[in-house]
Amino acid sequence: MAEVLHIVGGGMAGSEAAWQAAAMGVPVVIHEMRPRVGTFAHRTGMLAEMVCSNSFRSDDHERNAVGLLHWEMEAAGGLIMRSARAHRLPAGGALAVDRDPFAAEVTAALRAHPLISVSEEEVAELPSSGHWIVATGPLTSGALAESIRAATGAESLAFFDAIAPIVYAESIDMGVAWRQSRYDKGETEAERTAYINCPLDRAQYEAFIDAVLAADTAAFHEGETAGYFDGCLPIEVMAERGRETLRHGPMKPVGLTNAHRPGDKPHAVVQLRQDNALGTLWNMVGFQTKLKHGAQTEIFRTIPGLEKAVFARLGGLHRNTFINSPRLLDRSLRLKAQPRLRFAGQVTGVEGYVESAAVGLLAGRFAAAERLGRPIDPPPATTALGGLIGHITGGHVEGGARSFQPMNINYGLLPPMAPPKRDAEGRRLGAKEKTRAKKRMMGERALADLAAWREGARAAEPA
């Protein structure tokens, strides 16, 4: 039997890495400090616990890069995506999940696997021997972070990630709010009505912005200084960037019609997305914040429909640490200075549940192949998986390691393709049509190249 592979961290990346390595026949030990050592963001000791949003974002593999990544992970036998589908909630074109049953299924699957064991302990420093994957995520402990810095000889970079508030459904005034997905997107009625919408007229929106700008924010802990990640800005930072920023971001009113007053176009809209299967909890989409809790309650209750809102959880903001991966890691995610150590998940400089799990998937497969004496073959650059590897190991980073910043999966990480100028009937395509055609073509190329990559991996396995 192959030598044991150790994984530090039982989040999305660590869980997926363990599943992939064990599926290839390599014994795995997951070292997870919870529940013995908790964090301010986690509530349970389950593996793959979702601590922020309950959404895996768009599930459209033809028109959205994250949907393409969903498909690729499923094709690779991913546990995270399999479990997400099993506990899917209505969310228009997005893949939202019932967070506790999802984590429970992942935990049960990993604990039941004969080649996987879970050690409930904190790993406070990088081990001096053995083969390890470090997948500690955005909440890497201070002691382990110091050990990583000592091993890499460089300061880790950091930004702040945020948690959106969750509201009890029964406290939302549905005489004001209404159910609708943007542009009525979805194949079923549940999908087309997956969001609760709260409308604001111009005066209400301006008052809301004034209140956010005037409110007190919670202080950062000592030593927590960093820039924000633009894909997950706190609402108060967006408001500071301009009074219209929120109205063109999470509060945009496009694609929505007020069911109670169809003739009135809202100036802005706050959307809430279902957070559990019972439909009792709804999270405020894009409303991550570091406003003090008292200010949050007061300001959010000025939103029409939320005047009597009861909050199951208020928003928060936490430090998120990542390493300078293009300089430190090789193409198979090994630390160049100590190749027996691999890194996976958000600590490598990807952003989001799906991206973190995807890097864990690859790290697990790479580590298992190495343990088994098989060739390590990274996925093609034309795939979403390959695009992520390219980003975090330097292949798609403009300016090299000096400009490295966390990033979600997007089509810009894949080699470009020229869209067709005309459709099958010879009609000239407009700009939007060309964009849609290009994304579809890139998706088709990715799926074909991924299939060839997987076939090659199977051919490399011993008979």
GROMACS .gro file of N, CA, C and O in nm, residues 116-163:
model
  192
  116ILE      N    1  -0.967   0.642   0.473
  116ILE     CA    2  -0.962   0.777   0.530
  116ILE      C    3  -0.986   0.773   0.680
  116ILE      O    4  -1.081   0.709   0.726
  117SER      N    5  -0.903   0.839   0.755
  117SER     CA    6  -0.927   0.857   0.898
  117SER      C    7  -0.918   1.006   0.930
  117SER      O    8  -0.854   1.083   0.858
  118VAL      N    9  -0.984   1.046   1.037
  118VAL     CA   10  -0.988   1.186   1.077
  118VAL      C   11  -0.926   1.200   1.215
  118VAL      O   12  -0.968   1.133   1.310
  119SER      N   13  -0.827   1.285   1.226
  119SER     CA   14  -0.761   1.312   1.354
  119SER      C   15  -0.801   1.451   1.400
  119SER      O   16  -0.773   1.550   1.331
  120GLU      N   17  -0.870   1.459   1.514
  120GLU     CA   18  -0.917   1.588   1.565
  120GLU      C   19  -0.808   1.653   1.649
  120GLU      O   20  -0.802   1.635   1.771
  121GLU      N   21  -0.720   1.725   1.583
  121GLU     CA   22  -0.608   1.787   1.650
  121GLU      C   23  -0.565   1.910   1.572
  121GLU      O   24  -0.590   1.921   1.451
  122GLU      N   25  -0.505   2.003   1.640
  122GLU     CA   26  -0.450   2.121   1.573
  122GLU      C   27  -0.306   2.094   1.531
  122GLU      O   28  -0.225   2.046   1.610
  123VAL      N   29  -0.275   2.123   1.406
  123VAL     CA   30  -0.138   2.117   1.357
  123VAL      C   31  -0.085   2.260   1.361
  123VAL      O   32  -0.126   2.344   1.282
  124ALA      N   33   0.004   2.286   1.455
  124ALA     CA   34   0.048   2.423   1.479
  124ALA      C   35   0.172   2.462   1.400
  124ALA      O   36   0.208   2.580   1.397
  125GLU      N   37   0.239   2.364   1.337
  125GLU     CA   38   0.356   2.397   1.256
  125GLU      C   39   0.370   2.295   1.144
  125GLU      O   40   0.317   2.183   1.154
  126LEU      N   41   0.437   2.334   1.039
  126LEU     CA   42   0.457   2.244   0.927
  126LEU      C   43   0.540   2.124   0.972
  126LEU      O   44   0.647   2.142   1.031
  127PRO      N   45   0.494   2.002   0.947
  127PRO     CA   46   0.567   1.884   0.991
  127PRO      C   47   0.703   1.873   0.922
  127PRO      O   48   0.722   1.920   0.809
  128SER      N   49   0.797   1.809   0.991
  128SER     CA   50   0.933   1.797   0.939
  128SER      C   51   0.954   1.672   0.856
  128SER      O   52   1.061   1.653   0.798
  129SER      N   53   0.855   1.585   0.850
  129SER     CA   54   0.868   1.463   0.770
  129SER      C   55   0.731   1.422   0.716
  129SER      O   56   0.628   1.471   0.762
  130GLY      N   57   0.730   1.331   0.620
  130GLY     CA   58   0.605   1.283   0.562
  130GLY      C   59   0.559   1.371   0.447
  130GLY      O   60   0.618   1.474   0.414
  131HIS      N   61   0.450   1.327   0.386
  131HIS     CA   62   0.393   1.399   0.272
  131HIS      C   63   0.259   1.459   0.314
  131HIS      O   64   0.170   1.389   0.362
  132TRP      N   65   0.244   1.589   0.293
  132TRP     CA   66   0.132   1.664   0.347
  132TRP      C   67   0.071   1.756   0.242
  132TRP      O   68   0.141   1.806   0.154
  133ILE      N   69  -0.059   1.780   0.256
  133ILE     CA   70  -0.129   1.887   0.184
  133ILE      C   71  -0.180   1.984   0.289
  133ILE      O   72  -0.252   1.944   0.382
  134VAL      N   73  -0.141   2.110   0.278
  134VAL     CA   74  -0.189   2.213   0.369
  134VAL      C   75  -0.310   2.279   0.305
  134VAL      O   76  -0.298   2.345   0.202
  135ALA      N   77  -0.426   2.259   0.364
  135ALA     CA   78  -0.552   2.310   0.310
  135ALA      C   79  -0.631   2.378   0.421
  135ALA      O   80  -0.746   2.345   0.447
  136THR      N   81  -0.568   2.473   0.487
  136THR     CA   82  -0.625   2.533   0.608
  136THR      C   83  -0.719   2.649   0.580
  136THR      O   84  -0.780   2.702   0.672
  137GLY      N   85  -0.729   2.692   0.457
  137GLY     CA   86  -0.830   2.790   0.422
  137GLY      C   87  -0.802   2.929   0.474
  137GLY      O   88  -0.691   2.962   0.516
  138PRO      N   89  -0.907   3.013   0.475
  138PRO     CA   90  -0.890   3.154   0.511
  138PRO      C   91  -0.865   3.176   0.660
  138PRO      O   92  -0.825   3.284   0.700
  139LEU      N   93  -0.891   3.074   0.742
  139LEU     CA   94  -0.877   3.090   0.886
  139LEU      C   95  -0.757   3.012   0.939
  139LEU      O   96  -0.763   2.952   1.046
  140THR      N   97  -0.650   3.010   0.863
  140THR     CA   98  -0.527   2.946   0.908
  140THR      C   99  -0.487   3.002   1.045
  140THR      O  100  -0.485   3.123   1.065
  141SER      N  101  -0.458   2.913   1.139
  141SER     CA  102  -0.423   2.958   1.274
  141SER      C  103  -0.296   3.041   1.271
  141SER      O  104  -0.210   3.026   1.184
  142GLY      N  105  -0.282   3.129   1.370
  142GLY     CA  106  -0.166   3.215   1.376
  142GLY      C  107  -0.036   3.138   1.384
  142GLY      O  108   0.063   3.172   1.319
  143ALA      N  109  -0.034   3.031   1.464
  143ALA     CA  110   0.088   2.952   1.481
  143ALA      C  111   0.129   2.885   1.350
  143ALA      O  112   0.247   2.887   1.312
  144LEU      N  113   0.031   2.826   1.279
  144LEU     CA  114   0.064   2.760   1.154
  144LEU      C  115   0.104   2.862   1.048
  144LEU      O  116   0.195   2.838   0.967
  145ALA      N  117   0.039   2.978   1.047
  145ALA     CA  118   0.076   3.083   0.952
  145ALA      C  119   0.220   3.126   0.974
  145ALA      O  120   0.295   3.148   0.877
  146GLU      N  121   0.263   3.137   1.099
  146GLU     CA  122   0.401   3.173   1.129
  146GLU      C  123   0.496   3.066   1.078
  146GLU      O  124   0.604   3.095   1.025
  147SER      N  125   0.456   2.939   1.094
  147SER     CA  126   0.540   2.829   1.046
  147SER      C  127   0.551   2.831   0.893
  147SER      O  128   0.658   2.806   0.838
  148ILE      N  129   0.441   2.864   0.826
  148ILE     CA  130   0.443   2.874   0.679
  148ILE      C  131   0.536   2.987   0.635
  148ILE      O  132   0.615   2.972   0.542
  149ARG      N  133   0.527   3.100   0.703
  149ARG     CA  134   0.615   3.212   0.669
  149ARG      C  135   0.762   3.175   0.689
  149ARG      O  136   0.848   3.212   0.610
  150ALA      N  137   0.790   3.102   0.797
  150ALA     CA  138   0.928   3.061   0.822
  150ALA      C  139   0.978   2.967   0.713
  150ALA      O  140   1.094   2.974   0.672
  151ALA      N  141   0.889   2.879   0.664
  151ALA     CA  142   0.930   2.782   0.562
  151ALA      C  143   0.946   2.846   0.425
  151ALA      O  144   1.030   2.805   0.346
  152THR      N  145   0.867   2.948   0.396
  152THR     CA  146   0.870   3.009   0.263
  152THR      C  147   0.965   3.127   0.255
  152THR      O  148   1.004   3.168   0.146
  153GLY      N  149   0.999   3.182   0.372
  153GLY     CA  150   1.089   3.296   0.371
  153GLY      C  151   1.024   3.422   0.321
  153GLY      O  152   1.090   3.515   0.278
  154ALA      N  153   0.891   3.425   0.321
  154ALA     CA  154   0.820   3.543   0.270
  154ALA      C  155   0.697   3.569   0.356
  154ALA      O  156   0.640   3.478   0.415
  155GLU      N  157   0.657   3.693   0.361
  155GLU     CA  158   0.536   3.729   0.432
  155GLU      C  159   0.414   3.685   0.352
  155GLU      O  160   0.408   3.708   0.231
  156SER      N  161   0.318   3.622   0.416
  156SER     CA  162   0.193   3.590   0.349
  156SER      C  163   0.116   3.718   0.324
  156SER      O  164   0.124   3.813   0.402
  157LEU      N  165   0.042   3.720   0.216
  157LEU     CA  166  -0.046   3.832   0.188
  157LEU      C  167  -0.180   3.805   0.255
  157LEU      O  168  -0.209   3.694   0.294
  158ALA      N  169  -0.262   3.908   0.266
  158ALA     CA  170  -0.391   3.887   0.332
  158ALA      C  171  -0.492   3.988   0.284
  158ALA      O  172  -0.458   4.099   0.246
  159PHE      N  173  -0.620   3.948   0.281
  159PHE     CA  174  -0.730   4.039   0.258
  159PHE      C  175  -0.842   3.996   0.351
  159PHE      O  176  -0.830   3.898   0.424
  160PHE      N  177  -0.952   4.070   0.351
  160PHE     CA  178  -1.061   4.038   0.440
  160PHE      C  179  -1.181   3.983   0.363
  160PHE      O  180  -1.219   4.037   0.260
  161ASP      N  181  -1.236   3.875   0.411
  161ASP     CA  182  -1.355   3.815   0.352
  161ASP      C  183  -1.470   3.837   0.448
  161ASP      O  184  -1.449   3.863   0.566
  162ALA      N  185  -1.593   3.822   0.400
  162ALA     CA  186  -1.706   3.869   0.480
  162ALA      C  187  -1.821   3.770   0.484
  162ALA      O  188  -1.834   3.683   0.399
  163ILE      N  189  -1.905   3.787   0.587
  163ILE     CA  190  -2.021   3.702   0.610
  163ILE      C  191  -2.146   3.789   0.600
  163ILE      O  192  -2.154   3.896   0.660
   0.00000   0.00000   0.00000
